XYZ file of C-alpha atoms in Angstrom:
153
model
C -38.825 18.078 18.855
C -35.663 16.247 17.756
C -32.354 17.639 19.005
C -30.450 19.723 16.469
C -27.595 17.941 14.719
C -24.113 18.977 15.682
C -22.037 20.411 12.846
C -18.514 19.230 12.057
C -16.115 20.151 9.288
C -13.052 18.178 8.242
C -10.466 18.634 5.510
C -8.834 15.869 3.491
C -5.274 16.876 2.564
C -2.228 15.206 1.049
C -0.013 15.065 -2.023
C -1.377 14.809 -5.551
C -2.670 11.418 -6.788
C -2.789 9.713 -3.389
C -6.534 8.997 -3.615
C -8.080 11.731 -1.457
C -11.084 12.110 -3.758
C -11.483 8.355 -4.236
C -11.532 7.802 -0.467
C -14.028 10.617 0.006
C -16.391 9.464 -2.757
C -16.211 5.867 -1.517
C -17.057 6.981 2.022
C -19.850 9.387 1.088
C -21.378 7.727 -1.995
C -20.199 4.116 -1.691
C -18.486 3.684 -5.057
C -14.955 3.724 -6.437
C -13.853 6.396 -8.916
C -11.441 4.693 -11.306
C -10.409 7.734 -13.357
C -8.111 10.510 -12.206
C -9.085 14.147 -12.523
C -7.051 16.559 -10.386
C -9.288 18.162 -7.770
C -9.359 21.886 -7.202
C -11.747 21.494 -4.285
C -14.968 19.613 -3.608
C -17.215 19.643 -0.578
C -19.265 16.626 0.454
C -21.863 16.235 3.188
C -22.693 13.183 5.240
C -24.504 12.619 8.508
C -22.294 10.570 10.801
C -23.709 8.876 13.876
C -21.247 8.602 16.769
C -22.172 7.554 20.303
C -25.893 8.066 19.592
C -25.304 11.608 18.332
C -25.771 12.681 14.723
C -23.163 14.984 13.245
C -23.863 16.856 10.004
C -20.371 16.581 8.590
C -18.921 18.683 5.807
C -15.916 17.011 4.185
C -13.625 19.279 2.176
C -11.635 17.381 -0.448
C -8.682 19.666 -1.194
C -6.299 19.965 -4.132
C -3.068 17.975 -3.893
C -0.324 19.598 -1.857
C 3.399 19.778 -2.372
C 6.053 21.304 -0.154
C 5.658 24.699 -1.856
C 1.866 24.834 -1.843
C 0.273 26.992 0.785
C -2.998 25.606 2.110
C -5.775 28.121 1.512
C -6.862 29.950 4.668
C -10.382 28.563 4.255
C -8.859 25.139 4.957
C -8.296 26.334 8.513
C -11.387 28.367 9.402
C -13.954 26.294 11.254
C -12.193 22.986 10.557
C -12.565 20.494 13.403
C -10.097 17.895 12.127
C -7.873 16.778 9.284
C -7.148 13.595 7.403
C -3.664 13.579 5.864
C -3.552 10.965 3.101
C -0.503 9.371 1.496
C -0.180 6.505 -0.974
C 1.599 3.381 0.261
C 3.095 3.275 -3.269
C 4.743 6.701 -2.888
C 7.514 7.412 -0.402
C 7.401 11.076 -1.449
C 3.707 11.412 -0.502
C 4.492 9.740 2.830
C 7.289 12.231 3.544
C 4.886 15.107 2.780
C 2.670 14.081 5.731
C 5.021 15.651 8.267
C 5.327 18.860 6.205
C 1.551 19.171 5.787
C 0.944 18.494 9.477
C 3.482 21.164 10.431
C 1.857 23.658 8.027
C -1.541 23.006 9.626
C -0.274 23.483 13.188
C 1.796 26.555 12.272
C -1.130 28.212 10.543
C -3.496 27.473 13.422
C -0.924 28.491 16.023
C -1.786 25.313 17.908
C 0.194 22.466 19.416
C -2.432 19.890 18.510
C -5.529 19.451 16.390
C -7.333 16.175 15.593
C -5.415 14.596 12.705
C -5.657 11.121 11.211
C -2.901 9.876 8.920
C -4.227 7.501 6.258
C -2.036 5.209 4.168
C -4.185 4.737 1.068
C -4.016 2.061 -1.649
C -3.425 -0.716 0.879
C -4.876 -3.156 -1.681
C -1.764 -2.903 -3.875
C 0.564 -5.887 -4.241
C 3.455 -5.992 -1.731
C 6.051 -5.284 -4.436
C 4.235 -2.036 -5.328
C 4.628 -0.668 -1.802
C 7.208 1.973 -0.982
C 5.869 2.529 2.548
C 5.301 -0.321 4.987
C 2.558 -0.321 7.628
C 4.983 -0.063 10.604
C 6.488 3.095 9.038
C 3.047 4.717 8.877
C 2.296 3.744 12.476
C 5.645 5.104 13.645
C 5.138 8.449 11.890
C 1.633 8.834 13.324
C 2.946 8.057 16.803
C 5.781 10.610 16.433
C 3.313 13.273 15.279
C 0.637 12.448 17.850
C -1.902 11.494 15.174
C -4.229 8.577 14.613
C -3.307 6.079 11.887
C -5.036 3.664 9.569
C -4.370 2.082 6.198
C -7.236 2.021 3.731
C -8.257 1.285 0.174
C -10.883 3.247 -1.718
C -11.649 0.106 -3.730
């Protein structure tokens, strides 16, 4: 009998229009969504193989956050990790990363939780950037998070 898959749940959070849904759809389904429809919430499933272990992963694509939005309590229950996404073309979305991370930790009453900060839209031309790669790396280091830049294209 095959060993049972381990279950993992992660939430994708960030400001509006940073590409959370596009990143998620690209990762799960392998195609780019060119149109923008604000997400209320979507859940995706994907089996991820890591170190010879399969993880049945539930990915929760959340609605865009702003500094006044309160993350829904279901975005904290049973979540194993978070991906905070910003757009490299939006300084405001970058500045929201710290606020969102603090909201997550405050709500969980924890000092740490696995968090990856993702600078999305890295395919944009240099003159379209408002946030440079070293700034993203520095923020992630300050917050004790992982960091990567990505493009859903």
